[in-house]
Tab-separated table of C-alpha atoms in Angstrom:
chain	number	residue	atom	x	y	z
A	1	LYS	CA	61.383	4.826	221.208
A	2	GLN	CA	59.753	5.239	217.793
A	3	GLU	CA	62.225	5.930	215.004
A	4	VAL	CA	61.034	7.242	211.665
A	5	THR	CA	63.266	7.072	208.604
A	6	GLN	CA	62.662	8.699	205.248
A	7	ILE	CA	64.434	7.655	202.088
A	8	PRO	CA	65.752	9.260	199.987
A	9	ALA	CA	66.866	12.404	201.799
A	10	ALA	CA	66.706	14.352	198.547
A	11	LEU	CA	65.186	13.780	195.142
A	12	SER	CA	65.404	15.720	191.884
A	13	VAL	CA	63.149	14.838	188.949
A	14	PRO	CA	62.035	16.445	185.676
A	15	GLU	CA	58.538	17.846	185.505
A	16	GLY	CA	55.912	15.240	184.714
A	17	GLU	CA	57.670	12.351	186.370
A	18	ASN	CA	55.965	10.472	189.185
A	19	LEU	CA	57.428	10.822	192.670
A	20	VAL	CA	57.794	8.008	195.197
A	21	LEU	CA	58.725	8.930	198.760
A	22	ASN	CA	59.339	6.273	201.381
A	23	CYS	CA	58.840	6.296	205.134
A	24	SER	CA	59.587	3.512	207.603
A	25	PHE	CA	58.970	3.297	211.339
A	26	THR	CA	60.176	0.888	213.986
A	27	ASP	CA	57.118	0.462	216.211
A	28	SER	CA	53.994	-0.701	214.368
A	29	ALA	CA	51.709	0.142	217.313
A	30	ILE	CA	50.600	3.440	215.837
A	31	TYR	CA	47.276	5.261	215.736
A	32	ASN	CA	47.817	6.986	212.427
A	33	LEU	CA	50.393	8.329	210.006
A	34	GLN	CA	50.428	11.816	208.575
A	35	TRP	CA	52.280	13.271	205.595
A	36	PHE	CA	53.211	16.950	205.703
A	37	ARG	CA	54.694	19.374	203.233
A	38	GLN	CA	57.085	22.119	204.305
A	39	ASP	CA	58.190	24.943	202.032
A	40	PRO	CA	61.454	26.745	202.853
A	41	GLY	CA	61.012	29.045	205.826
A	42	LYS	CA	57.378	28.049	206.231
A	43	GLY	CA	55.286	25.907	208.529
A	44	LEU	CA	53.973	22.396	207.999
A	45	THR	CA	50.955	21.762	205.803
A	46	SER	CA	49.098	18.512	206.305
A	47	LEU	CA	48.675	16.538	203.082
A	48	LEU	CA	47.190	13.199	204.056
A	49	LEU	CA	46.233	11.371	207.238
A	50	ILE	CA	45.974	7.572	207.227
A	51	GLN	CA	44.371	5.802	210.158
A	52	SER	CA	46.036	2.621	211.400
A	53	SER	CA	43.103	0.583	210.075
A	54	GLN	CA	43.407	2.010	206.569
A	55	ARG	CA	45.650	0.929	203.728
A	56	GLU	CA	45.695	4.127	201.705
A	57	GLN	CA	44.406	7.658	201.289
A	58	THR	CA	44.121	9.745	198.150
A	59	SER	CA	43.852	13.449	197.521
A	60	GLY	CA	44.127	14.685	193.957
A	61	ARG	CA	47.520	13.707	192.582
A	62	LEU	CA	48.634	12.411	195.976
A	63	ASN	CA	48.260	8.860	197.179
A	64	ALA	CA	49.650	7.491	200.426
A	65	SER	CA	49.778	3.845	201.381
A	66	LEU	CA	50.312	2.292	204.786
A	67	ASP	CA	51.557	-1.177	205.653
A	68	LYS	CA	51.494	-1.075	209.433
A	69	SER	CA	52.737	-4.616	209.944
A	70	SER	CA	55.935	-3.937	208.031
A	71	GLY	CA	56.265	-0.387	209.340
A	72	ARG	CA	56.152	1.329	205.963
A	73	SER	CA	54.340	4.106	204.172
A	74	THR	CA	54.780	5.443	200.665
A	75	LEU	CA	53.693	8.786	199.280
A	76	TYR	CA	53.090	8.874	195.540
A	77	ILE	CA	52.815	12.167	193.673
A	78	ALA	CA	51.638	11.742	190.112
A	79	ALA	CA	52.742	13.944	187.219
A	80	SER	CA	54.999	16.150	189.320
A	81	GLN	CA	55.063	19.917	188.826
A	82	PRO	CA	57.636	22.557	189.821
A	83	GLY	CA	55.177	23.683	192.506
A	84	ASP	CA	55.611	20.308	194.192
A	85	SER	CA	59.170	21.261	195.129
A	86	ALA	CA	59.308	21.190	198.934
A	87	THR	CA	60.332	19.017	201.844
A	88	TYR	CA	57.934	16.184	202.619
A	89	LEU	CA	57.746	14.922	206.192
A	90	CYS	CA	56.289	11.691	207.441
A	91	ALA	CA	54.973	11.562	211.021
A	92	VAL	CA	53.593	8.614	212.958
A	93	ARG	CA	51.345	9.015	215.949
A	94	ALA	CA	51.590	6.624	218.854
A	95	ARG	CA	52.153	8.064	222.285
A	96	GLU	CA	53.223	11.237	220.524
A	97	LEU	CA	53.877	12.391	216.990
A	98	SER	CA	57.305	11.287	215.766
A	99	PHE	CA	58.778	12.837	212.634
A	100	GLY	CA	61.168	11.618	210.000
A	101	ALA	CA	63.936	13.922	208.782
A	102	GLY	CA	62.097	14.543	205.520
A	103	THR	CA	62.702	14.161	201.796
A	104	THR	CA	63.573	17.341	199.921
A	105	VAL	CA	62.051	17.245	196.446
A	106	THR	CA	63.077	19.385	193.496
A	107	VAL	CA	60.987	19.230	190.339
A	108	ARG	CA	62.853	20.690	187.369
A	109	ALA	CA	60.861	22.577	184.743
B	1	ASP	CA	39.125	29.130	210.909
B	2	ALA	CA	42.370	31.098	210.982
B	3	GLY	CA	44.368	28.031	211.921
B	4	VAL	CA	47.010	27.894	214.629
B	5	ILE	CA	48.371	31.383	215.166
B	6	GLN	CA	51.881	31.991	216.445
B	7	SER	CA	53.601	35.235	217.333
B	8	PRO	CA	56.007	36.717	216.717
B	9	ARG	CA	57.022	35.317	213.318
B	10	HIS	CA	60.634	36.344	213.868
B	11	GLU	CA	62.521	37.178	217.036
B	12	VAL	CA	66.091	38.330	217.347
B	13	THR	CA	67.411	38.741	220.859
B	14	GLU	CA	70.657	39.005	222.705
B	15	MET	CA	72.048	36.185	224.782
B	16	GLY	CA	70.749	36.325	228.334
B	17	GLN	CA	67.475	37.996	227.468
B	18	GLU	CA	64.067	36.490	228.152
B	19	VAL	CA	62.076	35.331	225.137
B	20	THR	CA	58.349	34.583	225.102
B	21	LEU	CA	56.685	32.794	222.203
B	22	ARG	CA	52.928	32.754	221.890
B	23	CYS	CA	50.402	30.385	220.385
B	24	LYS	CA	46.660	30.411	219.813
B	25	PRO	CA	45.354	26.936	218.919
B	26	ILE	CA	42.391	26.187	216.716
B	27	SER	CA	39.148	26.746	218.562
B	28	GLY	CA	37.803	23.441	219.853
B	29	HIS	CA	41.173	21.679	219.824
B	30	ASN	CA	42.017	20.471	223.300
B	31	SER	CA	45.581	19.304	222.724
B	32	LEU	CA	48.493	21.651	222.138
B	33	PHE	CA	52.094	20.837	221.299
B	34	TRP	CA	55.315	22.821	221.153
B	35	TYR	CA	58.006	21.633	218.729
B	36	ARG	CA	61.477	22.890	217.918
B	37	GLN	CA	63.054	22.439	214.489
B	38	THR	CA	66.760	22.671	213.708
B	39	MET	CA	68.825	21.459	210.805
B	40	MET	CA	70.795	19.134	213.036
B	41	ARG	CA	67.974	17.536	215.033
B	42	GLY	CA	64.893	17.993	212.867
B	43	LEU	CA	61.553	18.348	214.644
B	44	GLU	CA	61.608	17.703	218.384
B	45	LEU	CA	58.605	17.651	220.687
B	46	LEU	CA	59.233	19.917	223.663
B	47	ILE	CA	55.983	19.684	225.607
B	48	TYR	CA	52.317	18.966	225.095
B	49	PHE	CA	49.149	19.948	226.909
B	50	ASN	CA	45.811	18.194	227.072
B	51	ASN	CA	42.861	20.251	228.298
B	52	ASN	CA	45.304	22.985	229.394
B	53	VAL	CA	47.269	20.585	231.607
B	54	PRO	CA	50.918	19.780	230.817
B	55	ILE	CA	51.097	16.045	230.157
B	56	ASP	CA	54.697	15.460	229.121
B	57	ASP	CA	57.506	17.982	229.303
B	58	SER	CA	60.325	15.475	228.989
B	59	GLY	CA	61.391	17.110	225.750
B	60	MET	CA	62.067	20.476	227.371
B	61	PRO	CA	65.849	20.780	227.079
B	62	GLU	CA	66.634	22.649	230.277
B	63	ASP	CA	65.143	24.494	233.198
B	64	ARG	CA	65.585	27.653	231.179
B	65	PHE	CA	62.548	26.561	229.183
B	66	SER	CA	59.029	26.798	230.571
B	67	ALA	CA	55.565	26.593	229.033
B	68	LYS	CA	52.133	27.564	230.229
B	69	MET	CA	48.586	27.229	229.005
B	70	PRO	CA	46.390	29.450	231.158
B	71	ASN	CA	43.293	28.759	229.070
B	72	ALA	CA	42.122	26.774	226.066
B	73	SER	CA	42.942	29.525	223.590
B	74	PHE	CA	46.443	30.575	224.581
B	75	SER	CA	49.842	29.120	225.369
B	76	THR	CA	53.320	30.531	225.886
B	77	LEU	CA	56.808	29.095	225.666
B	78	LYS	CA	59.390	31.065	227.604
B	79	ILE	CA	63.167	30.865	227.511
B	80	GLN	CA	65.023	32.604	230.298
B	81	PRO	CA	67.896	33.263	229.922
B	82	SER	CA	68.256	32.635	226.193
B	83	GLU	CA	71.442	31.232	224.650
B	84	PRO	CA	72.713	31.130	221.043
B	85	ARG	CA	72.096	27.357	220.880
B	86	ASP	CA	68.384	28.050	221.387
B	87	SER	CA	68.263	29.520	217.887
B	88	ALA	CA	65.714	27.476	215.949
B	89	VAL	CA	62.198	27.572	214.558
B	90	TYR	CA	59.601	26.903	217.226
B	91	PHE	CA	56.282	25.455	216.092
B	92	CYS	CA	53.015	25.172	217.903
B	93	ALA	CA	50.468	22.551	216.842
B	94	SER	CA	46.996	21.638	217.992
B	95	SER	CA	44.715	18.661	217.659
B	96	THR	CA	41.193	17.764	218.722
B	97	SER	CA	42.128	15.001	221.078
B	98	ARG	CA	45.208	13.028	221.771
B	99	VAL	CA	43.316	10.095	223.269
B	100	LEU	CA	40.961	9.550	220.339
B	101	SER	CA	43.894	9.741	217.954
B	102	ASN	CA	41.634	9.951	214.937
B	103	TYR	CA	42.674	13.450	214.089
B	104	GLY	CA	45.783	14.916	212.616
B	105	TYR	CA	47.825	17.806	213.849
B	106	THR	CA	47.557	21.361	212.542
B	107	PHE	CA	50.727	23.404	212.748
B	108	GLY	CA	51.252	27.122	213.042
B	109	SER	CA	53.656	29.024	210.798
B	110	GLY	CA	56.361	28.976	213.467
B	111	THR	CA	58.544	31.527	215.222
B	112	ARG	CA	62.093	31.837	213.945
B	113	LEU	CA	64.252	32.635	216.968
B	114	THR	CA	67.781	33.951	216.621
B	115	VAL	CA	69.843	34.486	219.761
B	116	VAL	CA	73.013	36.503	219.180
């Protein structure tokens, strides 16, 4: 069974600092990996989707890398802002979509 | 596109009552998924449909839970009878095709269920 781990569980940084969120998965036979953002009491918003054949994807201040062979992905958020405060979830798609427990980010103004 | 639409947004019911959650996937998406999110267990896949057919319901916790997809634009998740431990946020998600796997999932805003 696919297991997805996200480290750290929580992160607090001052505004302007770069964020680095880690995701690891046990089974490298995946189709793709997706990063989501979840605000308190809200649904999941897709941020980036990386296909298994890709190494990274970028969208604005967000960059996600994928090393399928080692079972790792990293989400980088440059120049963090208070509006980036949320829980970030990593999900890998093989037979089904398996989620990590998330990293809760707080960006202090 | 309005995205994946779930109703109701909030539901409070008494133990033993029947609860029905509804989902309208994105038009053209042929895969639909029901997830449950709790603090203790995170996001859990309950069941998914492909082309309106249930493919895997191994995540459905008990016989009290049932799901249907009568057509490509509507699905329901029913709990009968409901219990306090069913309290959670239930999400519906859709995707273009599970087999192609080149597409991500789009989630609805969820239904927050409280069983008292």
